[in-house]
Short mmCIF file of C-alpha atoms in Angstrom, two decimals:
data_model
loop_
_atom_site.label_atom_id
_atom_site.label_comp_id
_atom_site.label_asym_id
_atom_site.label_seq_id
_atom_site.Cartn_x
_atom_site.Cartn_y
_atom_site.Cartn_z
CA MET A 1 -192.57 -168.20 121.94
CA ALA A 2 -191.47 -169.52 125.40
CA PRO A 3 -191.59 -172.38 126.88
CA ALA A 4 -194.08 -172.77 129.74
CA SER A 5 -191.01 -172.56 132.01
CA GLU A 6 -189.39 -169.65 131.34
CA MET A 7 -192.90 -167.71 131.99
CA THR A 8 -191.83 -166.24 135.06
CA HIS A 9 -193.28 -162.70 135.72
CA VAL A 10 -196.66 -160.36 134.77
CA ASP A 11 -195.71 -158.28 131.96
CA LYS A 12 -194.94 -154.56 133.49
CA ARG A 13 -196.11 -152.74 130.60
CA LYS A 14 -199.52 -154.52 130.70
CA ALA A 15 -199.91 -153.96 134.65
CA GLN A 16 -198.62 -150.31 134.37
CA ALA A 17 -201.51 -149.95 131.59
CA ALA A 18 -204.43 -151.52 133.86
CA TYR A 19 -203.22 -149.22 136.77
CA SER A 20 -203.30 -146.17 134.97
CA ALA A 21 -207.25 -147.24 133.90
CA LEU A 22 -207.96 -148.28 137.56
CA ASP A 23 -208.87 -151.55 135.74
CA VAL A 24 -209.19 -154.14 138.10
CA ASP A 25 -210.47 -157.10 135.30
CA ALA A 26 -207.26 -156.03 133.21
CA SER A 27 -205.18 -155.76 135.91
CA ALA A 28 -206.08 -159.63 137.47
CA ALA A 29 -205.84 -160.54 133.46
CA THR A 30 -202.27 -159.62 133.60
CA HIS A 31 -201.48 -161.32 137.30
CA ALA A 32 -202.75 -164.52 135.53
CA THR A 33 -200.33 -164.55 132.75
CA ARG A 34 -196.95 -164.67 132.77
CA VAL A 35 -193.98 -163.43 129.98
CA SER A 36 -190.74 -164.49 129.61
CA GLY A 37 -187.92 -162.75 132.03
CA GLY A 38 -186.61 -161.91 135.44
CA HIS A 39 -189.05 -160.40 137.56
CA ASP A 40 -186.80 -157.50 138.06
CA GLU A 41 -185.94 -157.18 134.03
CA ASP A 42 -185.49 -153.24 133.23
CA HIS A 43 -187.22 -152.38 136.59
CA SER A 44 -184.69 -151.38 138.71
CA ASN A 45 -182.51 -149.07 136.15
CA VAL A 46 -185.26 -146.94 135.64
CA GLY A 47 -185.13 -144.83 138.86
CA SER A 48 -181.15 -144.00 138.74
CA ARG A 49 -181.33 -143.67 134.95
CA LEU A 50 -184.12 -140.73 135.55
CA LYS A 51 -182.42 -139.68 138.48
CA THR A 52 -179.38 -139.22 136.37
CA LEU A 53 -180.95 -137.52 133.38
CA VAL A 54 -182.40 -135.00 135.86
CA PHE A 55 -179.09 -134.19 137.70
CA GLY A 56 -177.00 -133.93 135.09
CA GLY A 57 -179.43 -131.92 132.91
CA LEU A 58 -180.30 -129.31 135.44
CA ASP A 59 -176.76 -128.85 136.91
CA GLY A 60 -175.79 -128.53 132.78
CA ILE A 61 -177.94 -125.57 132.72
CA LEU A 62 -177.72 -123.81 135.42
CA THR A 63 -173.81 -123.49 135.33
CA SER A 64 -173.72 -122.64 131.80
CA PHE A 65 -176.41 -120.43 132.25
CA ALA A 66 -174.38 -118.51 134.96
CA ILE A 67 -170.96 -118.48 132.75
CA VAL A 68 -173.00 -117.53 129.51
CA SER A 69 -174.46 -114.50 131.74
CA SER A 70 -171.46 -113.42 133.27
CA CYS A 71 -169.52 -113.08 130.38
CA ALA A 72 -171.81 -111.40 128.23
CA GLY A 73 -173.30 -108.82 130.80
CA SER A 74 -169.20 -107.94 131.25
CA GLU A 75 -169.72 -107.29 127.42
CA MET A 76 -166.90 -109.71 126.23
CA ASP A 77 -166.74 -110.53 122.78
CA ALA A 78 -169.00 -113.22 121.69
CA ARG A 79 -166.15 -115.63 120.45
CA VAL A 80 -164.77 -115.42 123.61
CA VAL A 81 -168.05 -115.78 125.68
CA LEU A 82 -168.47 -118.88 123.39
CA LEU A 83 -165.08 -120.34 123.52
CA LEU A 84 -165.55 -120.03 127.63
CA GLY A 85 -169.52 -121.36 127.49
CA ALA A 86 -167.51 -124.74 125.27
CA CYS A 87 -164.84 -125.44 127.44
CA ASN A 88 -167.29 -125.16 130.90
CA ILE A 89 -169.45 -127.49 129.59
CA LEU A 90 -166.94 -129.88 128.15
CA ALA A 91 -164.77 -130.28 131.22
CA ASP A 92 -167.79 -130.00 133.78
CA ALA A 93 -169.57 -132.78 131.75
CA LEU A 94 -166.60 -135.06 132.14
CA ALA A 95 -166.22 -134.47 135.90
CA MET A 96 -169.71 -135.10 136.43
CA GLY A 97 -169.50 -138.47 134.28
CA VAL A 98 -166.18 -139.55 135.68
CA GLY A 99 -167.45 -139.06 139.42
CA GLU A 100 -170.96 -140.33 138.63
CA TYR A 101 -169.12 -143.62 137.58
CA LEU A 102 -166.45 -143.57 140.30
CA SER A 103 -168.98 -143.08 142.73
CA THR A 104 -171.33 -145.63 141.38
CA LYS A 105 -168.33 -148.23 141.60
CA SER A 106 -167.44 -147.12 144.99
CA SER A 107 -170.93 -147.83 146.51
CA ASP A 108 -171.36 -150.95 144.67
CA GLU A 109 -168.04 -152.35 146.18
CA TYR A 110 -169.02 -151.28 149.24
CA ALA A 111 -172.40 -153.22 149.04
CA ARG A 112 -170.21 -156.15 148.07
CA ARG A 113 -167.74 -156.23 150.58
CA GLU A 114 -171.14 -155.97 153.34
CA ARG A 115 -171.91 -159.25 151.67
CA ALA A 116 -169.55 -160.76 152.04
CA ARG A 117 -169.53 -159.75 155.37
CA GLU A 118 -173.17 -160.78 156.27
CA ASP A 119 -173.09 -164.47 154.30
CA TRP A 120 -169.61 -165.23 156.97
CA GLU A 121 -171.65 -164.29 159.86
CA MET A 122 -174.65 -166.73 158.47
CA ARG A 123 -172.13 -169.68 157.84
CA ASN A 124 -170.42 -169.19 161.21
CA HIS A 125 -173.20 -168.04 163.54
CA PRO A 126 -176.67 -168.50 161.62
CA GLU A 127 -178.31 -168.48 165.26
CA GLY A 128 -177.88 -164.87 165.76
CA GLU A 129 -178.74 -163.55 162.39
CA ILE A 130 -182.08 -165.34 162.39
CA ASP A 131 -182.78 -163.71 165.86
CA GLU A 132 -181.77 -160.37 164.65
CA MET A 133 -184.23 -160.39 161.66
CA ILE A 134 -186.90 -161.89 163.71
CA GLU A 135 -186.46 -158.80 165.70
CA ILE A 136 -186.54 -156.46 163.11
CA TYR A 137 -189.76 -157.80 161.49
CA VAL A 138 -191.70 -158.13 165.07
CA GLN A 139 -190.42 -154.34 165.31
CA ARG A 140 -192.50 -154.04 161.94
CA GLY A 141 -195.65 -155.43 163.02
CA MET A 142 -195.18 -158.99 162.81
CA SER A 143 -196.08 -161.42 165.73
CA LYS A 144 -192.89 -163.43 167.11
CA ALA A 145 -194.60 -166.27 166.11
CA ASP A 146 -195.30 -165.32 162.34
CA ALA A 147 -192.24 -163.40 162.50
CA THR A 148 -190.11 -166.64 163.54
CA THR A 149 -192.22 -168.78 161.07
CA VAL A 150 -191.21 -167.00 157.87
CA ILE A 151 -187.32 -166.39 159.01
CA SER A 152 -187.41 -169.75 159.61
CA THR A 153 -188.44 -170.41 156.08
CA MET A 154 -186.55 -168.12 154.25
CA SER A 155 -183.31 -169.16 156.41
CA LYS A 156 -183.17 -172.51 154.49
CA TYR A 157 -182.21 -170.46 150.97
CA HIS A 158 -178.44 -169.13 152.30
CA ASP A 159 -178.28 -166.80 149.00
CA PHE A 160 -181.67 -165.75 149.30
CA PHE A 161 -181.12 -164.75 153.27
CA VAL A 162 -178.45 -163.55 152.97
CA ASP A 163 -179.89 -160.78 149.99
CA VAL A 164 -182.71 -160.31 152.27
CA MET A 165 -180.48 -159.55 155.35
CA MET A 166 -178.90 -157.14 152.89
CA VAL A 167 -181.92 -154.84 152.16
CA GLU A 168 -183.79 -155.31 155.33
CA GLU A 169 -180.60 -154.80 157.85
CA LEU A 170 -178.52 -152.57 156.20
CA GLY A 171 -180.57 -151.19 153.46
CA LEU A 172 -178.34 -151.69 150.51
CA GLN A 173 -179.42 -153.83 146.96
CA VAL A 174 -177.08 -156.06 146.22
CA PRO A 175 -175.20 -155.84 143.10
CA GLU A 176 -175.76 -156.87 139.60
CA PRO A 177 -172.48 -159.04 138.24
CA ASP A 178 -172.27 -156.52 135.55
CA SER A 179 -172.66 -153.37 138.26
CA ASN A 180 -169.58 -151.80 136.54
CA VAL A 181 -170.67 -151.64 133.14
CA GLU A 182 -174.22 -150.39 134.87
CA ALA A 183 -171.97 -147.69 136.62
CA ALA A 184 -170.13 -146.57 133.38
CA LYS A 185 -173.58 -146.54 131.53
CA ASP A 186 -174.66 -144.04 134.47
CA GLY A 187 -171.67 -141.84 134.25
CA PHE A 188 -172.02 -141.73 130.10
CA LEU A 189 -175.27 -140.88 130.55
CA MET A 190 -174.70 -138.06 133.41
CA PHE A 191 -172.06 -136.44 130.86
CA LEU A 192 -174.58 -136.39 128.18
CA ALA A 193 -177.60 -134.98 129.76
CA PHE A 194 -175.19 -132.30 130.93
CA VAL A 195 -173.68 -131.35 127.64
CA CYS A 196 -177.23 -131.90 125.98
CA PHE A 197 -179.09 -129.46 128.42
CA GLY A 198 -175.76 -127.34 129.43
CA SER A 199 -175.64 -126.26 125.60
CA MET A 200 -179.27 -124.60 125.75
CA PRO A 201 -178.04 -121.38 126.97
CA LEU A 202 -174.92 -120.96 124.86
CA LEU A 203 -176.98 -121.83 121.80
CA GLY A 204 -179.69 -119.46 122.98
CA TYR A 205 -177.06 -116.53 123.24
CA VAL A 206 -176.20 -117.39 119.70
CA ILE A 207 -179.62 -117.76 117.60
CA SER A 208 -181.39 -114.85 120.02
CA PRO A 209 -179.87 -112.15 118.49
CA ARG A 210 -180.61 -114.00 114.92
CA LEU A 211 -184.21 -114.53 115.58
CA LEU A 212 -184.82 -110.98 117.33
CA GLY A 213 -182.62 -109.01 114.88
CA GLU A 214 -182.71 -105.05 115.68
CA ARG A 215 -185.24 -105.95 118.42
CA ALA A 216 -182.16 -107.54 120.62
CA MET A 217 -180.96 -106.00 123.35
CA SER A 218 -177.15 -105.99 124.78
CA PRO A 219 -176.70 -106.98 128.14
CA HIS A 220 -175.80 -103.21 128.44
CA ASP A 221 -178.50 -101.90 126.87
CA LEU A 222 -180.90 -103.90 129.43
CA PHE A 223 -178.77 -102.15 132.57
CA LEU A 224 -179.37 -99.10 131.33
CA ALA A 225 -182.73 -99.38 130.78
CA ALA A 226 -183.45 -101.06 134.16
CA ARG A 227 -181.95 -98.01 135.52
CA ARG A 228 -183.91 -95.45 134.05
CA ARG A 229 -186.72 -97.42 135.08
CA SER A 230 -185.71 -97.44 138.28
CA ARG A 231 -185.19 -93.49 138.41
CA TRP A 232 -188.66 -92.62 137.03
CA GLY A 233 -190.51 -95.15 139.51
CA ARG A 234 -188.69 -93.05 142.26
CA SER A 235 -189.64 -89.56 140.67
CA ALA A 236 -193.46 -90.45 140.11
CA ARG A 237 -193.77 -91.59 143.84
CA PRO A 238 -196.47 -90.11 145.43
CA SER A 239 -195.05 -87.50 148.20
CA ARG A 240 -196.17 -87.44 151.85
CA ILE A 241 -198.38 -84.46 153.06
CA PRO A 242 -196.66 -83.48 155.87
CA PRO A 243 -198.90 -84.00 159.36
CA ALA A 244 -200.55 -80.67 160.76
CA SER A 245 -199.34 -82.16 164.01
CA CYS A 246 -195.51 -81.40 163.14
CA SER A 247 -193.88 -77.52 163.53
CA PRO A 248 -193.35 -75.47 160.55
CA ARG A 249 -189.81 -75.73 161.06
CA ARG A 250 -190.06 -79.91 161.10
CA SER A 251 -192.94 -79.00 157.56
CA ALA A 252 -190.52 -76.54 155.77
CA ALA A 253 -187.93 -78.99 156.31
CA ARG A 254 -189.30 -82.44 154.79
CA GLU A 255 -190.78 -80.19 151.86
CA VAL A 256 -186.77 -79.48 151.13
CA VAL A 257 -186.34 -83.19 151.26
CA PHE A 258 -189.45 -83.79 148.99
CA LEU A 259 -188.22 -81.26 146.59
CA GLU A 260 -184.68 -83.00 146.36
#
């Protein structure tokens, strides 16, 4: 069991369970106890991981479906369709994974540069930074006296205050020391999501004829069926009866059009 000094944060799972059940007593009991670990442990990465998974999976499905359906609709050989689909999935998945890694890495590097600037400004001109933060808090609804008290207290802790300035002034989260590793994980997750979800239309193209057997229709058959349906719908459409106010010549012309 961890020492009492290491029991620093609320158990996230118990807090979520209490909220799901709307159990006030369970929520109070959860917040009254502490478990080991950091306050933000396993919190910050869940949202970004889910976003990467959804983005990569949706892009993979749509891209693969477009390739497979267009090739199959062109009556290409099944081996050609499979080859084009597989090559497209791997190439796009690699591009998306590398792009995710580079974009995350670039964003973290930008945040580090901005933190270095804020740190330099706080060390060389703290009064200006403190006044700026007081103005931000006043604009958000705090009184000038309360904002001054809060900011003056936080400014005693240099690194903590610089991190707060990053969020409040620039809207940037300070990257973790191992952010490059996290960026690589995001890129790899994007690659896997694209490959896994993008393979579904390709697998459907392979499996559906085997499952449906003779009931399966080729894209050409589907096109002909849709064309026949369209012709039937037009032929079955009721003709309008010419109004009595129309002249005989105009009515005869309309009858000719309807007969055609």
